[in-house]
Structure formats: structure tokens, C-alpha cells
XYZ file of C-alpha atoms in Angstrom:
183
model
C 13.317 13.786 5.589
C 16.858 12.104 5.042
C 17.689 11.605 1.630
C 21.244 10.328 2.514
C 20.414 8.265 5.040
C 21.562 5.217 2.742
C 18.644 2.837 4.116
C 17.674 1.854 0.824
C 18.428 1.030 -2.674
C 17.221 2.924 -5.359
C 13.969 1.188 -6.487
C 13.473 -0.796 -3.258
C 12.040 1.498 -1.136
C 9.983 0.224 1.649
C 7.210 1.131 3.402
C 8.999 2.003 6.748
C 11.392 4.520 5.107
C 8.440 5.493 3.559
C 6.962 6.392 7.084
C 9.336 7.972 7.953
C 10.656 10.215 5.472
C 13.794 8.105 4.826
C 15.426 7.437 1.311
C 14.223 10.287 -0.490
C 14.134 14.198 0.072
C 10.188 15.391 0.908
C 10.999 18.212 -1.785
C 12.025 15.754 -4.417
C 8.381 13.605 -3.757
C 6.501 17.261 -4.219
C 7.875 18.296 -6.992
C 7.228 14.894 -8.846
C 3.732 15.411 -6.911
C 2.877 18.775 -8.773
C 4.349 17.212 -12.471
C 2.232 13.983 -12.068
C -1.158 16.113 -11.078
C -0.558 17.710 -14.346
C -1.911 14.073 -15.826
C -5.114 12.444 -15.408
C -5.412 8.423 -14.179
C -6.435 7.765 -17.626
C -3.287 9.453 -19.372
C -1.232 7.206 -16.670
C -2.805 4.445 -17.553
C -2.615 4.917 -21.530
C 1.565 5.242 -20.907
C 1.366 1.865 -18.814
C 2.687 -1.272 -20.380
C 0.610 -4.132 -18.183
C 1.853 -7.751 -18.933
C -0.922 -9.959 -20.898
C -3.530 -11.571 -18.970
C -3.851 -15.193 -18.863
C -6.947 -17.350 -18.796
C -8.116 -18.334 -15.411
C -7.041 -21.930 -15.293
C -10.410 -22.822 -13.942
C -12.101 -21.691 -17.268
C -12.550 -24.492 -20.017
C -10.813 -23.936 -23.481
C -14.007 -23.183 -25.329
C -15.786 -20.863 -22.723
C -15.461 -16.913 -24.071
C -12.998 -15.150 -21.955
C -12.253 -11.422 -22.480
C -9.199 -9.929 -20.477
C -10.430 -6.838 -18.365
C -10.163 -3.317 -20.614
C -6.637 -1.958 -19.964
C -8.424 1.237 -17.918
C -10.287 -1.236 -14.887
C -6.426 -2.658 -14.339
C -4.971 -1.941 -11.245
C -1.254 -0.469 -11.774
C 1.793 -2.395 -10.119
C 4.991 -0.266 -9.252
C 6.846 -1.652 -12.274
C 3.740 0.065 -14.668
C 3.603 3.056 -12.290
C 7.638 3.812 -12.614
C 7.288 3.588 -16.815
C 4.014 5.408 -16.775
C 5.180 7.994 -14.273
C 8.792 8.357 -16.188
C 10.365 10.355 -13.340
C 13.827 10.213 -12.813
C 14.337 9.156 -9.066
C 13.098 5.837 -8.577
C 12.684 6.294 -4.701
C 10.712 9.110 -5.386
C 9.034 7.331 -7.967
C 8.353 4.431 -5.116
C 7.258 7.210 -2.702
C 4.755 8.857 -4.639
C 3.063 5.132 -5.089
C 3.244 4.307 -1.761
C 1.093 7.954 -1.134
C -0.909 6.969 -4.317
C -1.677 3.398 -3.375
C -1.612 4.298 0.719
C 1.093 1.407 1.388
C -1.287 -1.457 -0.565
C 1.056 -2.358 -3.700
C -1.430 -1.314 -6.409
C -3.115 1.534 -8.035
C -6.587 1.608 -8.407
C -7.422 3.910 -11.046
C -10.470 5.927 -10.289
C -8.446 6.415 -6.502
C -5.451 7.888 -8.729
C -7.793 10.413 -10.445
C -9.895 11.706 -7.283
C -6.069 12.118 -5.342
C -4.142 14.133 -8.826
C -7.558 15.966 -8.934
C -6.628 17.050 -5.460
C -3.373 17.590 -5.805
C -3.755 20.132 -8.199
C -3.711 23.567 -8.116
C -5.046 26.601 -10.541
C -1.470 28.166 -10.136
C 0.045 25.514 -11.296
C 1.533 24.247 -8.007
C 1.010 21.890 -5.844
C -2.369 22.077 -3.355
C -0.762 21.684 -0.311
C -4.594 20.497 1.386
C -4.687 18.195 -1.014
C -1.534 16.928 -0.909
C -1.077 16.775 2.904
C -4.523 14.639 3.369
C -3.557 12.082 0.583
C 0.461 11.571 2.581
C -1.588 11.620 5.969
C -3.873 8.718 4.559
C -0.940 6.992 3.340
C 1.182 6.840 6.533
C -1.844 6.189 8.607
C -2.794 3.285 6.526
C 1.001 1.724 6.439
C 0.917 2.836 10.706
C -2.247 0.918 11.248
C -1.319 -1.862 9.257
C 1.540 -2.394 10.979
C -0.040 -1.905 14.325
C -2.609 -4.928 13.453
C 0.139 -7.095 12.199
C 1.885 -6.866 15.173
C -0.333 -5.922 17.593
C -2.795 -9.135 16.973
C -0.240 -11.548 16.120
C 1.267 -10.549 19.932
C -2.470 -11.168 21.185
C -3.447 -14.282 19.186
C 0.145 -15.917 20.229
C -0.029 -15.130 23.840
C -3.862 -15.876 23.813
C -4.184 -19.192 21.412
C -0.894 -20.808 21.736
C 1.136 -19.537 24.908
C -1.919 -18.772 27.404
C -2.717 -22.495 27.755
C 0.451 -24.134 28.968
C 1.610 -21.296 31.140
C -1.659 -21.526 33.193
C -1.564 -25.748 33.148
C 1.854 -26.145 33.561
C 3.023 -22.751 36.034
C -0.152 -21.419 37.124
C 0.227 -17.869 35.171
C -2.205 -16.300 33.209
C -1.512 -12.821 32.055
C -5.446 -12.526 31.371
C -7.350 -13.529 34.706
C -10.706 -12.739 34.009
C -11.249 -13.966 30.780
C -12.116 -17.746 30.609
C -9.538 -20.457 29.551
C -11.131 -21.776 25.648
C -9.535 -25.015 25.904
C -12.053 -26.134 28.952
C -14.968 -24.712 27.881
């Protein structure tokens, strides 16, 4: 990893330098790996401050609404960082990007079956445990990325570009596969 690589901020973090290894050093993320699997979800969750929930719009003023219990919340970055209280904030935004594989919220029974992983009867770090919740991570953030990109380069050429090249010049990048627009 390249912790001076100066790609990011501190705080802002994204999930490209996350991928690969940029902003923060891999020892740094560990370490604040092993102190955090000393907690439990639900001792995270007690040291998060979440913002009050509205009423759904949709509800009328005298139907009973309770806000959801403060454990079934799911925990933004801004409740993670203040719950977490670790000093490096792209470390901080590291370790939820491995904790929330790349998604932008913390679910809390995932938190407690990946810190139950994480740790170790010595005190450490598992490294098994460790290593399959950062391979999750980065393969969630790689295929998301690869279905962004990869369909929206399919469903451009195939929806919007397909049909006038083959009218208008005669090309058509995808012979065998009938035209939609004359069926």
C-alpha cells in the first residue's frame, strides 16, 4: 500500500484507493482491525450518535409511528468514525469500506459475524478472518464497478448506438443478434 501517495484527503477516501491500497498504510488498517474486534456490533452501536428519524411523510399525523430501535439501524460513515474513535480517518474510512464491502452502510448483525472473525484468542488479529472479509470487500467494489461499466458500455452500444449505425452506415458490431427496433 501507499500511504503517501497524496490521492486523497483525509476523510474522503474512495473506493478506488480503497482497491487499491492507496491513502492509507495496510499496517495502519490492521492494527485499527485487531482494536475494533476487541468490540462487539452492539458496543459500536451503543457509542453511535444516529440523527433522529423523521416520520415517513406518507404517514397521517394521528397514525402510531415508532422510529426503528437504535440496534436494527444501519451505521453511516459519519456514526462509524465517532463510534470507532480511531485516530486516522482514512483508516477509519478503510476499515468501513472492508466492514460495509464498498456499500456505504453498516448493517449490524454483518459487523458482528466479520469482528467475530477477526478476532483472535492471542489477542491479535486472525489473519483468515481478516483476509476473507478485505477479499469480499474488494471483490464487491471490483464487480460493482465491472457492472457499472461493463453494462452501461453494452446497453449504450446495444439500445441507443446499434440502431443508427446499422440504418444509417450499414455496421453492426453484433451480427447475429436481431435488430429490436423491427421486430
Amino acid at each position: 500500500s501507499s500511504g503517501s501517495s497524496g490521492s486523497t484527503e483525509a476523510g474522503t477516501l474512495k473506493n478506488p484507493d480503497f482497491f487499491w491500497g492507496n491513502g492509507f498504510e495496510e499496517e495502519d488498517l490492521e492494527e485499527a482491525a485487531r482494536k475494533l474486534s476487541e468490540n462487539t456490533g452492539s458496543e459500536l452501536w451503543d457509542r453511535a450518535t444516529f440523527p433522529p428519524e423523521d416520520r415517513p411523510s406518507y404517514m397521517s399525523k394521528d397514525a402510531e409511528w415508532t422510529p426503528l430501535p437504535k440496534e436494527r439501524r444501519w451505521m453511516g460513515l459519519k456514526e462509524f468514525m465517532e463510534a470507532s474513535a480511531l485516530a486516522n480517518s482514512n483508516v477509519s474510512t478503510a476499515l468501513f469500506l472492508v466492514l460495509s464491502q464498498g456499500s456505504g452502510y453498516l448493517e449490524k448483525a454483518k459487523v458482528d459475524a466479520a469482528l467475530e472473525s477477526w478476532r483472535s484468542d492471542s489477542g491479535g488479529l486472525n489473519q483468515a478472518g481478516w483476509s476473507v472479509s478485505m477479499f469480499w470487500a474488494k471483490a464487491q467494489i471490483a464487480f460493482g464497478y465491472a457492472w457499472l461499466y461493463g453494462m452501461s458500455s453494452f446497453c449504450g452500444y446495444f439500445f441507443f448506438f446499434r440502431p443508427p449505425l446499422v440504418i444509417y452506415l450499414g455496421i453492426d458490431l453484433l451480427p447475429g443478434i436481431p435488430p429490436w427496433w423491427t421486430v
